[in-house]
Tab-separated table of C-alpha atoms in Angstrom:
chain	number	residue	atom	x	y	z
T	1234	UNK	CA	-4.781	-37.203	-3.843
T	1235	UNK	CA	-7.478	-38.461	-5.982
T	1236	UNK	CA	-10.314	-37.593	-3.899
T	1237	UNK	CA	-9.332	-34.287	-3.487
T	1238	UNK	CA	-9.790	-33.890	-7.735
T	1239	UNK	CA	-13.049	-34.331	-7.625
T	1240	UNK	CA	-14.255	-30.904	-6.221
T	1241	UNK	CA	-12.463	-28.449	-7.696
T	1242	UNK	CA	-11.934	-25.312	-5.599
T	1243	UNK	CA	-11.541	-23.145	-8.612
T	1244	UNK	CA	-14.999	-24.119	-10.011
T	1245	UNK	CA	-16.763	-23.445	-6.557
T	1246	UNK	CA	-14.552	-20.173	-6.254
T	1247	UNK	CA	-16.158	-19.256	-10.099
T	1248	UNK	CA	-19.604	-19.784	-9.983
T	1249	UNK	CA	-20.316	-20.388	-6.647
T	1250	UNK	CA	-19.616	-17.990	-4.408
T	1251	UNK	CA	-20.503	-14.552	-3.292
T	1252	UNK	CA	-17.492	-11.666	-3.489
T	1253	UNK	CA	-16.715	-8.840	-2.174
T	1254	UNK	CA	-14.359	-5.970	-2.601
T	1255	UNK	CA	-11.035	-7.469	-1.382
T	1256	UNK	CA	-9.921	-3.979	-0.466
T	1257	UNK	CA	-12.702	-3.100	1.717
T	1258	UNK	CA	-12.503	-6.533	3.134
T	1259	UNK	CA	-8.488	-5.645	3.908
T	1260	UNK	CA	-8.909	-2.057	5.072
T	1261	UNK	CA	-11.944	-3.130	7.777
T	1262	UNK	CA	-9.414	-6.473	8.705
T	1263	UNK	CA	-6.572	-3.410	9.617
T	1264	UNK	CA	-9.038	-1.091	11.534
T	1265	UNK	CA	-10.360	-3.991	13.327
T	1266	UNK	CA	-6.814	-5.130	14.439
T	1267	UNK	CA	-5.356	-1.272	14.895
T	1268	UNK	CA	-8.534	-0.920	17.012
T	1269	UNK	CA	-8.068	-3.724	19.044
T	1270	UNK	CA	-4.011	-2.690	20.011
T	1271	UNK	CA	-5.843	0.894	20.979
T	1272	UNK	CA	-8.243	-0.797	23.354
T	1273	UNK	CA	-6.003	-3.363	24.911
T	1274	UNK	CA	-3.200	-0.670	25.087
T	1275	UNK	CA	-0.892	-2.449	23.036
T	1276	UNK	CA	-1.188	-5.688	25.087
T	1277	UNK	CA	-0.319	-7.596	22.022
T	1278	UNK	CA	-0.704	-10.976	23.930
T	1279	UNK	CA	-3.921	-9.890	24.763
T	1280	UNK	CA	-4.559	-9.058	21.266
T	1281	UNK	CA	-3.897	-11.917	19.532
T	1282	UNK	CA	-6.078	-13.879	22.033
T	1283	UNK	CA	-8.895	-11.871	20.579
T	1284	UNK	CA	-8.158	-12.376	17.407
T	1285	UNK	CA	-8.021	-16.019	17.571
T	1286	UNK	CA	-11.835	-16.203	19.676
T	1287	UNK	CA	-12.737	-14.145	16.662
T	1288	UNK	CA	-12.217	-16.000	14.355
T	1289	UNK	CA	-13.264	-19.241	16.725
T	1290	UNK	CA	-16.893	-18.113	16.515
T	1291	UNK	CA	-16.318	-17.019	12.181
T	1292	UNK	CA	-14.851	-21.064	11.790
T	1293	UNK	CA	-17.708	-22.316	13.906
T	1294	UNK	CA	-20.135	-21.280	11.794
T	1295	UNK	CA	-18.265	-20.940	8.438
T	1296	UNK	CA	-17.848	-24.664	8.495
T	1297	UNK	CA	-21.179	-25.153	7.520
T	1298	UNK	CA	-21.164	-22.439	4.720
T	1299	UNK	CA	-18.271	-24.728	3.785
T	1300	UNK	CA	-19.933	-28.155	3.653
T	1301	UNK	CA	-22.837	-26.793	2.097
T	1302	UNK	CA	-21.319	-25.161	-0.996
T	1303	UNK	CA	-19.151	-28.013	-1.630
T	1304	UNK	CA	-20.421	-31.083	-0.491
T	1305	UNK	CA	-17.030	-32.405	0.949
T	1306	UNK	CA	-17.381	-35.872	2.184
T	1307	UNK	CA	-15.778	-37.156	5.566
T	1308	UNK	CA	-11.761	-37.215	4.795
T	1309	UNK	CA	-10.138	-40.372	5.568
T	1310	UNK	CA	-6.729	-39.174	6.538
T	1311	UNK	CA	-5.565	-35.577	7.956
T	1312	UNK	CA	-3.453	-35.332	5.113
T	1313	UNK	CA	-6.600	-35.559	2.983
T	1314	UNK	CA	-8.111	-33.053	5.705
T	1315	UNK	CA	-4.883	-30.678	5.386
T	1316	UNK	CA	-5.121	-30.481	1.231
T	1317	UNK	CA	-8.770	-29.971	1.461
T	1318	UNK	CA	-8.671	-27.208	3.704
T	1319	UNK	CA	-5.974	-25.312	0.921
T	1320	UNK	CA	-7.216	-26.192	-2.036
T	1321	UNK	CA	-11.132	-25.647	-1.672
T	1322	UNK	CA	-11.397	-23.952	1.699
T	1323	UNK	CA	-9.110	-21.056	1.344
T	1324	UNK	CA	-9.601	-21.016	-2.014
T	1325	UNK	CA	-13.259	-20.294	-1.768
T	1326	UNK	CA	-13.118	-17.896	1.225
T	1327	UNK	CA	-9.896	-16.304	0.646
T	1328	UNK	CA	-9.283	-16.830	-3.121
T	1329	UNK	CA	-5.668	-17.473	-1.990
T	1330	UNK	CA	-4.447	-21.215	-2.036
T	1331	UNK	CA	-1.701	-22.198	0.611
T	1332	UNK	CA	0.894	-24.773	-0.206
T	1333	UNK	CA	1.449	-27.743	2.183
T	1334	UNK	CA	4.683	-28.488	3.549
T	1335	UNK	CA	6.704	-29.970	6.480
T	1336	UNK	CA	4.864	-32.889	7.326
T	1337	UNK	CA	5.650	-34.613	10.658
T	1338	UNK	CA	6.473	-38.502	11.010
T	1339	UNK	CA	3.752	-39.656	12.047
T	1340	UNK	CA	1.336	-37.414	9.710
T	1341	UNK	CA	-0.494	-35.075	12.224
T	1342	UNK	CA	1.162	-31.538	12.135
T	1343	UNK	CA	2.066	-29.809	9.137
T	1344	UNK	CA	2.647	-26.626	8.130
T	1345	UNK	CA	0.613	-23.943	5.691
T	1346	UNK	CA	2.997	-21.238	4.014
T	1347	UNK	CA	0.691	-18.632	3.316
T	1348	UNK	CA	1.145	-17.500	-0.567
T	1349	UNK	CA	2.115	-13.451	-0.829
T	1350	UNK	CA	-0.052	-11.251	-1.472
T	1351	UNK	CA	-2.205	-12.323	1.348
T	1352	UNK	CA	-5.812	-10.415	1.371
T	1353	UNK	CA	-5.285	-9.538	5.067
T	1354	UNK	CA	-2.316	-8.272	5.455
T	1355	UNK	CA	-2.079	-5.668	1.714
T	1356	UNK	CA	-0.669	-2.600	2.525
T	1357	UNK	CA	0.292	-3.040	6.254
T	1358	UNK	CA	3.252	-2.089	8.005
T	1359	UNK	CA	3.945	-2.602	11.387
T	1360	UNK	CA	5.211	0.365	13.479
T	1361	UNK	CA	8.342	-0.892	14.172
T	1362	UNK	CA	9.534	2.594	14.760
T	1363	UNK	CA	7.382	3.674	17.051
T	1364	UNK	CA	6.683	0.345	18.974
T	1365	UNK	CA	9.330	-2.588	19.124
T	1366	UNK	CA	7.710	-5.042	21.064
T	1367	UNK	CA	4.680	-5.297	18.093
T	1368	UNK	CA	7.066	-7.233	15.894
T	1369	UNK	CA	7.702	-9.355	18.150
T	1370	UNK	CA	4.904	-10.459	19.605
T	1371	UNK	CA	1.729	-9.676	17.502
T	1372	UNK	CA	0.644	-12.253	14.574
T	1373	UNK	CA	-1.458	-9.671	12.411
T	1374	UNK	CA	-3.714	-12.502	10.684
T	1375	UNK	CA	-4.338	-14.723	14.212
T	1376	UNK	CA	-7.635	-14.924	12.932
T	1377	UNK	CA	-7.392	-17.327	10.716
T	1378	UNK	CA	-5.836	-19.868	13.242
T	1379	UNK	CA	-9.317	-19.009	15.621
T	1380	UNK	CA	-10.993	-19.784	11.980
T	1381	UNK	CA	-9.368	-23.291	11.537
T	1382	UNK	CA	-9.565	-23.921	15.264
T	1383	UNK	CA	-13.192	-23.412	15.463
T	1384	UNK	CA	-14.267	-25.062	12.152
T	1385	UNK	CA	-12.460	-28.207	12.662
T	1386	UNK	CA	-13.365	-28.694	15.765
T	1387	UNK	CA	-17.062	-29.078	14.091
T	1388	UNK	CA	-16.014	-32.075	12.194
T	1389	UNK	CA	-14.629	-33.636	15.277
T	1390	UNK	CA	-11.086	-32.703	15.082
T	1391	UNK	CA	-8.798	-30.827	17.592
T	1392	UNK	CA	-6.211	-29.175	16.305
T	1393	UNK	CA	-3.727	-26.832	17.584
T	1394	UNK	CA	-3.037	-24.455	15.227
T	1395	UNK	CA	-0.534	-21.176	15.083
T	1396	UNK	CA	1.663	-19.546	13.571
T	1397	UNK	CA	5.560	-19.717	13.611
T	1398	UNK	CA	6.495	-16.915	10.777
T	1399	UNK	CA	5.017	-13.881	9.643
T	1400	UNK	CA	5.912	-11.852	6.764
T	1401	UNK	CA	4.686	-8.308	8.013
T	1402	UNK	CA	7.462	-9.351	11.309
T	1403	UNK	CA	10.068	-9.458	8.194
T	1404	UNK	CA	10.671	-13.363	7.858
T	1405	UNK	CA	10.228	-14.390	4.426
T	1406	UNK	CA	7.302	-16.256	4.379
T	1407	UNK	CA	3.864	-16.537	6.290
T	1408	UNK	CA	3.707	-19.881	8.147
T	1409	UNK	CA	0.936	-21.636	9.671
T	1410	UNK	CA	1.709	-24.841	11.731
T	1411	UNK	CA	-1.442	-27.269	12.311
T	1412	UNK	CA	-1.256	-29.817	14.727
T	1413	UNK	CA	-3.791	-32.680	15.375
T	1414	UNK	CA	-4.298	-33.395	18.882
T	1415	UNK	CA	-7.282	-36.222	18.576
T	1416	UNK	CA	-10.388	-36.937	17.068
T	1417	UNK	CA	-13.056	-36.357	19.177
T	1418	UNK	CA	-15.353	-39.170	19.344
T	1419	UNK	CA	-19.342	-37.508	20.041
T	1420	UNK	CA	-20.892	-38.561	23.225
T	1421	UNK	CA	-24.107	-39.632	24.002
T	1422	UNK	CA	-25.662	-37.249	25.861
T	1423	UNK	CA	-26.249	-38.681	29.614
T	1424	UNK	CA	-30.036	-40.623	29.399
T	1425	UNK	CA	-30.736	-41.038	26.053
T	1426	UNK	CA	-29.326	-44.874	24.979
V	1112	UNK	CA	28.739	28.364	5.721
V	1113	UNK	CA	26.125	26.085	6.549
V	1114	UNK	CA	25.410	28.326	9.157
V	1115	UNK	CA	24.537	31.421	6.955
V	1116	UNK	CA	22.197	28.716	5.145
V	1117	UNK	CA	20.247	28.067	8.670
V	1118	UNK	CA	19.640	31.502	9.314
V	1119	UNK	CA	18.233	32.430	6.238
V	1120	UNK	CA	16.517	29.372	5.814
V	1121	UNK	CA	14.436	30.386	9.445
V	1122	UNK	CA	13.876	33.785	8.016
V	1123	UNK	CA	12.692	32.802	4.773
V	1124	UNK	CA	10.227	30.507	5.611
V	1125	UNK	CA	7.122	31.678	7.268
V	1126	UNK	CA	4.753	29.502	7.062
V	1127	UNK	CA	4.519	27.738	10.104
V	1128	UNK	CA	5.875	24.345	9.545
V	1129	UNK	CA	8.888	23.555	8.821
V	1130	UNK	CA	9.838	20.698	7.124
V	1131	UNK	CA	13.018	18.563	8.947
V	1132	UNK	CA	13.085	16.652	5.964
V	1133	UNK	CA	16.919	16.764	3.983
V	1134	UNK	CA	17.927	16.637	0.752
V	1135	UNK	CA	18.013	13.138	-0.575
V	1136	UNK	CA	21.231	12.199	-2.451
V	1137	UNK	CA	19.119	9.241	-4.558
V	1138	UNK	CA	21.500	8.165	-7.358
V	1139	UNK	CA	24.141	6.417	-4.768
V	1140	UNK	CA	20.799	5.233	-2.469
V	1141	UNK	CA	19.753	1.281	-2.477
V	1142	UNK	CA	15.966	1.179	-1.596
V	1143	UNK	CA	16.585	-1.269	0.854
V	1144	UNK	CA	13.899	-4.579	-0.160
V	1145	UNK	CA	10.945	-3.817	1.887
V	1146	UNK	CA	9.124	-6.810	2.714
V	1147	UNK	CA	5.553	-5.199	2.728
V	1148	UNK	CA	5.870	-4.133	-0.585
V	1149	UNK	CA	5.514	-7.129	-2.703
V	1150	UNK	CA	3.161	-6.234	-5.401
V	1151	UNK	CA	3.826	-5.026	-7.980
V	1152	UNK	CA	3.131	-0.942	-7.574
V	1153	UNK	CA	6.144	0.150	-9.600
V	1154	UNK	CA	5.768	2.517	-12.724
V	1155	UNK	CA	6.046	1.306	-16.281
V	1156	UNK	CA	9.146	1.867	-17.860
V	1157	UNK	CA	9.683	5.321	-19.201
V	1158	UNK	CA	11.477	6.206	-22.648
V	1159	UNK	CA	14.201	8.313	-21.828
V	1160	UNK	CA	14.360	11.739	-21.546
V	1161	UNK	CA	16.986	14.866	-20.807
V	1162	UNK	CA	14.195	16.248	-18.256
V	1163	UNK	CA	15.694	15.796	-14.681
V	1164	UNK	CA	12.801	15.143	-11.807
V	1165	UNK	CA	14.259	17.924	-9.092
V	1166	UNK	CA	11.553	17.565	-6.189
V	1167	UNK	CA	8.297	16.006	-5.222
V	1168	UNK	CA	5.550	17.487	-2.846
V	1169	UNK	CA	2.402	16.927	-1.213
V	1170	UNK	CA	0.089	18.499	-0.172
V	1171	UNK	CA	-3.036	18.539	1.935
V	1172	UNK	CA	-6.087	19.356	1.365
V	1173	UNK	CA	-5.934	22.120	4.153
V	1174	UNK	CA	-2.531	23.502	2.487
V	1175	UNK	CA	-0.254	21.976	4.814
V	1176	UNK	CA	3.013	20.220	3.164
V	1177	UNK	CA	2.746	16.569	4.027
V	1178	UNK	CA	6.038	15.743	1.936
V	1179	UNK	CA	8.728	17.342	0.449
V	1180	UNK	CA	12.030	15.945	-1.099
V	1181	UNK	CA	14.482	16.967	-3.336
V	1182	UNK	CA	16.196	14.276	-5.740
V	1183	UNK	CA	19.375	14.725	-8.308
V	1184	UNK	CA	20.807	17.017	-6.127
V	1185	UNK	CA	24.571	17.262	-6.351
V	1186	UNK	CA	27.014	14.830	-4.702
V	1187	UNK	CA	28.193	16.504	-1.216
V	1188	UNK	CA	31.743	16.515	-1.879
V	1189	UNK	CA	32.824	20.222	-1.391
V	1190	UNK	CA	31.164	22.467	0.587
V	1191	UNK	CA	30.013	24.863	-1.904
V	1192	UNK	CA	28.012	22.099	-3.513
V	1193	UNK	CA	26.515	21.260	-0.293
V	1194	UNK	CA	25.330	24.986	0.131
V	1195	UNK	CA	23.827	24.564	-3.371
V	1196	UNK	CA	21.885	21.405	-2.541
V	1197	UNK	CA	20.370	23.445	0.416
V	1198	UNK	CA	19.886	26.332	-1.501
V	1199	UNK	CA	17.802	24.019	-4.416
V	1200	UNK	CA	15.899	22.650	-1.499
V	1201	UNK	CA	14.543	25.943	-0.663
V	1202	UNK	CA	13.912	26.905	-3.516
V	1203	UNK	CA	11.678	23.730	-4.139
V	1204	UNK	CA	10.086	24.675	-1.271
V	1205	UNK	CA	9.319	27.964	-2.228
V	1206	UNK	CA	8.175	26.611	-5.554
V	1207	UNK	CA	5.519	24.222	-3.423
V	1208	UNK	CA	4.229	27.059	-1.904
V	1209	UNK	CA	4.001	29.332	-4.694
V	1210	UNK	CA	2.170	26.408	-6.452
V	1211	UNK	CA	-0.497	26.612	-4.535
V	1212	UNK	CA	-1.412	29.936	-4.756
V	1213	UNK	CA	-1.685	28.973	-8.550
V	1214	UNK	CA	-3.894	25.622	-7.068
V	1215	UNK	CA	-6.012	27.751	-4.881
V	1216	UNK	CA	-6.728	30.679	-7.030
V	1217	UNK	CA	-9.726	31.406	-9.182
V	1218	UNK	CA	-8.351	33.410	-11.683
V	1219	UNK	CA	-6.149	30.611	-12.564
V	1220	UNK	CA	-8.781	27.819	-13.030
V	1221	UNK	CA	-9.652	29.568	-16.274
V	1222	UNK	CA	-6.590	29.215	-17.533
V	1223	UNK	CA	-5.925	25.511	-16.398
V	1224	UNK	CA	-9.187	24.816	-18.526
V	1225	UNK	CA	-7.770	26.332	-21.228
V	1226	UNK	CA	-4.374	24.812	-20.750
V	1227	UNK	CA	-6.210	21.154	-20.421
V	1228	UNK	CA	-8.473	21.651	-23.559
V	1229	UNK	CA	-6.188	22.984	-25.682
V	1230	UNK	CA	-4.009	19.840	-24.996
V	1231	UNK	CA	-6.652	17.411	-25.898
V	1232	UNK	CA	-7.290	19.321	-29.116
V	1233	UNK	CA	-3.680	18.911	-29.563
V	1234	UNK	CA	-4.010	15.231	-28.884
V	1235	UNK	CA	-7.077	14.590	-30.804
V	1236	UNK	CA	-5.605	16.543	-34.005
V	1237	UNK	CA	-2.509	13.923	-33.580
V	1238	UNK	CA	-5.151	10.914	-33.596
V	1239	UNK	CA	-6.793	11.952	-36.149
V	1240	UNK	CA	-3.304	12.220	-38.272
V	1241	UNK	CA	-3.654	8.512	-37.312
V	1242	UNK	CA	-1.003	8.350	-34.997
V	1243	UNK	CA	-1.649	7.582	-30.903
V	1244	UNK	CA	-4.952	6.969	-31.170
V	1245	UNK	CA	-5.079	4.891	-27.563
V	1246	UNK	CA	-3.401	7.876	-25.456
V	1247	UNK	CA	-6.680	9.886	-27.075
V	1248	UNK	CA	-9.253	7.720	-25.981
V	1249	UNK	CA	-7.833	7.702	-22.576
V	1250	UNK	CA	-7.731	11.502	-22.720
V	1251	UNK	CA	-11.549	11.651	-23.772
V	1252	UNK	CA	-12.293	9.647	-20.762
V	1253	UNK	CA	-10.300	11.708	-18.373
V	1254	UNK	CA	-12.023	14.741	-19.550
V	1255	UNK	CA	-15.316	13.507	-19.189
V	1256	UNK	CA	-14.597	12.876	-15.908
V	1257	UNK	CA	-14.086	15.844	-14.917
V	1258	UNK	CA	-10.691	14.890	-14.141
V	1259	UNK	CA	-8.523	17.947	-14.628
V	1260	UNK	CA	-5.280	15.889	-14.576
V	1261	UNK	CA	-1.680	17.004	-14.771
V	1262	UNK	CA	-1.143	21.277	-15.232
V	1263	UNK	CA	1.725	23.187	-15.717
V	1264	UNK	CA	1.528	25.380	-13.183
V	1265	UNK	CA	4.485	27.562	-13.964
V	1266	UNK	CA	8.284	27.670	-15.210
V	1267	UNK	CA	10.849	29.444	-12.497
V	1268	UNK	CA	14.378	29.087	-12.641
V	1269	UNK	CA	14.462	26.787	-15.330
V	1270	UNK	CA	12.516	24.518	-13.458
V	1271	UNK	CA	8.788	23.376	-14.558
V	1272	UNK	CA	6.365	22.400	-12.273
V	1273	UNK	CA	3.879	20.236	-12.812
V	1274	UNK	CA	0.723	19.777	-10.416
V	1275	UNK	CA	-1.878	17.216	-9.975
V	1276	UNK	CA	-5.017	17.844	-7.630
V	1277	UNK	CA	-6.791	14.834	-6.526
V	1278	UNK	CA	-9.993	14.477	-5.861
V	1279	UNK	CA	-9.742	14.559	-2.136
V	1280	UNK	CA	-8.150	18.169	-2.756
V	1281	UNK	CA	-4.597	16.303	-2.223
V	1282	UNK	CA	-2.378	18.537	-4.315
V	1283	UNK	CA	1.130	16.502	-6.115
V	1284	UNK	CA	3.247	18.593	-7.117
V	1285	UNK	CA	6.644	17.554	-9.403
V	1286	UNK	CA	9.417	19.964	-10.699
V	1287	UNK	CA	11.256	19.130	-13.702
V	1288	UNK	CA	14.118	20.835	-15.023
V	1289	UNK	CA	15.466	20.282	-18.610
V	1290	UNK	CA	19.379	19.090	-18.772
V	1291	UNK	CA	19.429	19.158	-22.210
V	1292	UNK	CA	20.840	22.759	-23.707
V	1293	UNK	CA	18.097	23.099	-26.395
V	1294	UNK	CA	17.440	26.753	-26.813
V	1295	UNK	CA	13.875	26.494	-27.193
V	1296	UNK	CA	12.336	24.136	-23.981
V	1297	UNK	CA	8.653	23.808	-24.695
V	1298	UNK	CA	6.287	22.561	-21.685
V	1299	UNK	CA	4.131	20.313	-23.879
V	1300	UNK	CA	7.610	18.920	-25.672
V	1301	UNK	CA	7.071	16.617	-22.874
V	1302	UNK	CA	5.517	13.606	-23.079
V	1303	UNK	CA	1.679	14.162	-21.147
V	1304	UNK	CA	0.914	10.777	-20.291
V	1305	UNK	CA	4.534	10.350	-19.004
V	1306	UNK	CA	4.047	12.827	-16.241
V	1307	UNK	CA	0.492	11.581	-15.980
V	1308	UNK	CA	1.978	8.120	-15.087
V	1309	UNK	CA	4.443	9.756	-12.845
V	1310	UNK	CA	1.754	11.743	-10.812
V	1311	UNK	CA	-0.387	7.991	-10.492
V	1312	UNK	CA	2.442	6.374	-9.412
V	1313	UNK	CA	2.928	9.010	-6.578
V	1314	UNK	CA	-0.228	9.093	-5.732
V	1315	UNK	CA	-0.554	5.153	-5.372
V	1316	UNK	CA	2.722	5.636	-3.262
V	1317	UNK	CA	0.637	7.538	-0.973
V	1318	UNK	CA	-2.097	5.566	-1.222
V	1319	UNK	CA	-0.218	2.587	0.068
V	1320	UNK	CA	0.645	4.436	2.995
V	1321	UNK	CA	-2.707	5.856	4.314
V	1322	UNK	CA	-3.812	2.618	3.944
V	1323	UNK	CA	-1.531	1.222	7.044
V	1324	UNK	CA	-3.862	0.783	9.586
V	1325	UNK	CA	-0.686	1.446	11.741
V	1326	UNK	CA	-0.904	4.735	10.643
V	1327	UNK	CA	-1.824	7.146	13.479
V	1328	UNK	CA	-1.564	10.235	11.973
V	1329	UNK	CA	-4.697	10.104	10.195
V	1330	UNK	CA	-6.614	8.053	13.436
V	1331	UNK	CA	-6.443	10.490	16.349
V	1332	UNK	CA	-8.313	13.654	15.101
V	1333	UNK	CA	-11.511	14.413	13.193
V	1334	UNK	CA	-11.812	14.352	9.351
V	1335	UNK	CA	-11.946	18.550	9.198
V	1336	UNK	CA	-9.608	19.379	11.652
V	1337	UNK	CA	-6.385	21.398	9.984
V	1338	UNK	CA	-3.880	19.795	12.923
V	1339	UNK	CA	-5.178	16.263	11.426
V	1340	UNK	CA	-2.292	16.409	9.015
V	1341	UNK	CA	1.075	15.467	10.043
V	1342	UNK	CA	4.428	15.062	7.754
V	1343	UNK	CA	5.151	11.911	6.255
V	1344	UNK	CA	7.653	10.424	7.919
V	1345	UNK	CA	8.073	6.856	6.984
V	1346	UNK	CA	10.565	4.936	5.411
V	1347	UNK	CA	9.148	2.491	3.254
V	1348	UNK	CA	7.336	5.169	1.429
V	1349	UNK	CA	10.764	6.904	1.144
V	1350	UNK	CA	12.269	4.248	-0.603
V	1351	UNK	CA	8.623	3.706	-2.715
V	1352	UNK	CA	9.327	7.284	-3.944
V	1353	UNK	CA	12.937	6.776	-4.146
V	1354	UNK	CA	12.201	4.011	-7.036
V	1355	UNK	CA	10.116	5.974	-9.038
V	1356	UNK	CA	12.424	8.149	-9.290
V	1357	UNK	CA	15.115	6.553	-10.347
V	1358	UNK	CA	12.755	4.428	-13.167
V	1359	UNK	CA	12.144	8.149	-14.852
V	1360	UNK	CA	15.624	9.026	-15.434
C-alpha cells in the first residue's frame, strides 16, 4: 500500500521511542498472568476475561501514544487499517511485526499470525502436566486482543478481535483473527445542535 | 539382582532426599521438538573430544540436589549392565555430594584460587606466544569479575568433576570421564572454555526454566526457606539437557 510507505515503523521504532528491558517486560507479563490463574482459582474463562479488560483500558489510552508519535492519518480502507496496525503499531510497541493473512470476501476480518519469538510469551510453558484444562482454554497473550479492542474503538471502529491458535497450546503458529463489526458514526450529544 | 541394588541404594544414601530420577539412556533418545523452545539456546559446536560427559547436577543454594542425571550409560541389554548403570548412578550421586563438601569448604577456596590463577597464567603465557589471544581477554574479564568460573573439584574413579558456582550460590556440577587409553590424563588437557561453554549452556537451561511463570515450585514459599527447593521435574528441560549433551560428544 503506498500510504502505508510513508511512515516507516522501523524509523519511529529507532529514534523514537522509549525501551525497556524486554525480559523484565516478559517476566512481569508471566507473574501477572500466573497471578491472575492463583486468584481466580484456575477459572481460565475468567482469566482471559481479565486479560482482555486489561488490556481494553492499555489500548484506550495507548492509541493516543500511537497517533502522537506517528502522525497516522485517517485510513481509508480496513485493509489500510489492518497493515498499519502491523507494520507501525506493533512494531513500535512490541518491536515484533505480524504478517497479514486470510482475508475475508468482503474485506473486514482477517487474521494476524503472530511472528515467534513473541516478547510475551519467552520462556513459558504451560503446565500441561499438572493442569489439562489450561491448554485448552487459556490464551496466554489475551491482552493484546483487549489492546486492539480498546484502541480501535477510539478511532471509531468496532472490532471483534480473538484469537483462534496459540503456540504455547502447541499449534504451530500464534493467530489473531480481527473482525470489523461497523464504524461507529459519533453522536451529537443530546442539546447541543 | 536389582533388588540387592535397592537395598543398598536406601542404605547408602542418607541424606534425606532421594532422588526418583533414572538413569537416562540418551544416545537412542529423540528430544521430542518442543514448541516453547524456539530460540536459539543451543551450545556452539564443540571440536571433538575422547572425554565422555557421565552426569550433570544441580544444586541449590541451601545444598539440596535439584537435578541429577546420568548420560552414556550402557545400553540395558543384559542384566549385569543394567546393575552397572545403577551402580554409575550412585556413584554420581555420591560424587555430587562429595562435591560439595569441596564447594562449601574453606580450606578449599585457597586452593580453587590457586587452581583459577594459575590457569590464567597458563593462558596468558599462551597469548603472549601469540596464539589464542581472544579466549585471554575473555579470561581477564572473568577474573576481574570476580567470577571464579569452572574448578576441578576432584578426580575419583577415573571420573573428573568439574563444578561451577553461580552467583546465586547455585552449584553445576559435570563429571567427565576420559575414553581415550592415554596413560597420562591431565585435567587442564581439556579444553577450559569448552567446559566453560558447557557449564553456560546448563545454566541457561535452567534459567529457561525458572523463568516459567508456571513454575510453582519457586512461588509458594519464601526466598530463605530450605523446603523452597523442589527437584526438577520437567520435561522440556530434560530434553534441553538431553541436547547439550549429545552436541559435546
Amino acid at each position: 500500500m503506498s500510504k502505508s510507505s510513508k511512515y516507516n515503523g522501523d524509523d519511529i521504532w529507532k529514534n523514537n521511542v522509549e525501551k525497556i528491558n524486554s525480559e523484565l517486560f516478559t517476566l512481569t507479563y508471566g507473574s501477572v498472568v500466573a497471578q491472575l490463574c492463583r486468584d481466580f482459582n484456575n477459572n481460565y474463562h475468567e482469566v482471559n476475561n481479565q486479560l482482555d479488560k486489561m488490556g481494553y483500558n492499555i489500548g484506550l489510552r495507548l492509541i493516543e501514544e500511537f497517533l502522537a508519535k506517528t502522525g497516522v492519518r485517517r485510513c481509508q480502507t480496513f485493509r489500510e487499517t489492518s497493515e498499519i496496525i502491523s507494520k507501525i503499531g506493533f512494531k513500535i510497541f512490541l518491536n515484533i511485526v505480524p504478517t497479514i493473512e486470510n482475508w475475508s470476501s468482503d474485506n473486514k476480518t482477517c487474521s494476524l499470525i503472530l511472528p515467534e519469538p513473541n516478547p510475551l510469551t519467552e520462556f513459558v510453558e504451560l503446565p500441561i502436566t499438572t493442569d489439562s484444562k489450561i491448554s485448552k482454554e487459556l490464551w496466554y497473550s489475551q491482552i493484546l486482543c483487549g489492546v486492539l479492542r480498546g484502541a480501535l474503538q477510539m478511532v471509531q471502529l468496532d472490532v471483534d478481535v480473538n484469537f483462534v491458535k496459540d503456540v504455547l497450546r502447541g499449534d504451530d503458529r500464534t493467530e489473531i483473527r480481527l473482525k470489523l463489526n461497523k464504524v461507529l458514526k459519533d453522536e451529537i450529544p443530546a442539546g447541543e445542535d | 539382582m536389582t533388588d540387592a541394588v535397592s537395598a543398598s541404594s536406601s542404605q547408602l544414601q542418607q541424606q534425606p532426599p532421594s532422588l526418583t530420577a533414572t538413569p537416562q539412556p540418551n544416545a537412542d533418545q529423540q528430544p521430542q521438538p518442543d514448541t516453547v523452545l524456539s530460540s536459539p539456546s543451543t551450545p556452539t559446536a564443540k571440536p571433538p573430544n575422547n572425554q565422555s560427559l557421565r552426569f550433570i547436577s544441580i544444586i541449590s543454594r541451601h545444598d539440596k540436589p535439584l537435578y541429577i542425571q546420568s548420560f552414556n550409560s550402557l545400553p540395558n541389554s543384559s542384566p549385569k549392565d543394567e546393575e552397572e548403570n545403577n551402580n554409575n548412578f550412585l556413584k554420581y550421586n555420591f560424587l555430587s555430594h562429595m562435591a560439595l563438601d569441596i564447594f562449601s569448604s574453606p580450606s578449599s577456596l585457597n586452593l580453587r584460587e590457586q587452581q583459577y590463577y594459575t590457569y590464567q597464567r597458563h593462558v596468558h603465557s599462551a597469548s603472549a606466544s601469540g596464539s589464542n589471544s581472544a579466549s585471554s581477554n575473555t579470561s581477564t574479564t572473568a577474573a576481574s569479575t570476580s567470577d571464579l568460573g569452572v574448578i576441578l573439584l576432584f578426580i575419583q574413579d577415573g571420573i573428573e568433576v568439574y563444578g561451577y558456582e553461580t552467583n546465586n550460590g547455585l552449584k553445576l556440577i559435570i563429571g567427565l570421564s576420559n575414553n581415550s587409553s592415554s596413560n597420562t590424563p591431565p585435567p587442564h588437557k581439556v579444553n577450559y572454555q569448552d567446559i566453560k561453554s558447557l557449564f553456560q549452556s546448563v545454566y541457561k537451561c535452567y534459567i529457561r526454566l525458572i523463568c516459567n511463570p508456571f513454575n510453582y515450585s519457586l512461588a509458594t514459599s519464601s526466598s530463605s526457606s530450605a523446603d523452597s527447593d523442589q527437584t526438577i521435574d520437567n520435561v522440556t528441560f530434560d530434553n534441553n539437557i538431553a541436547k547439550i549433551v549429545k552436541s559435546w560428544i
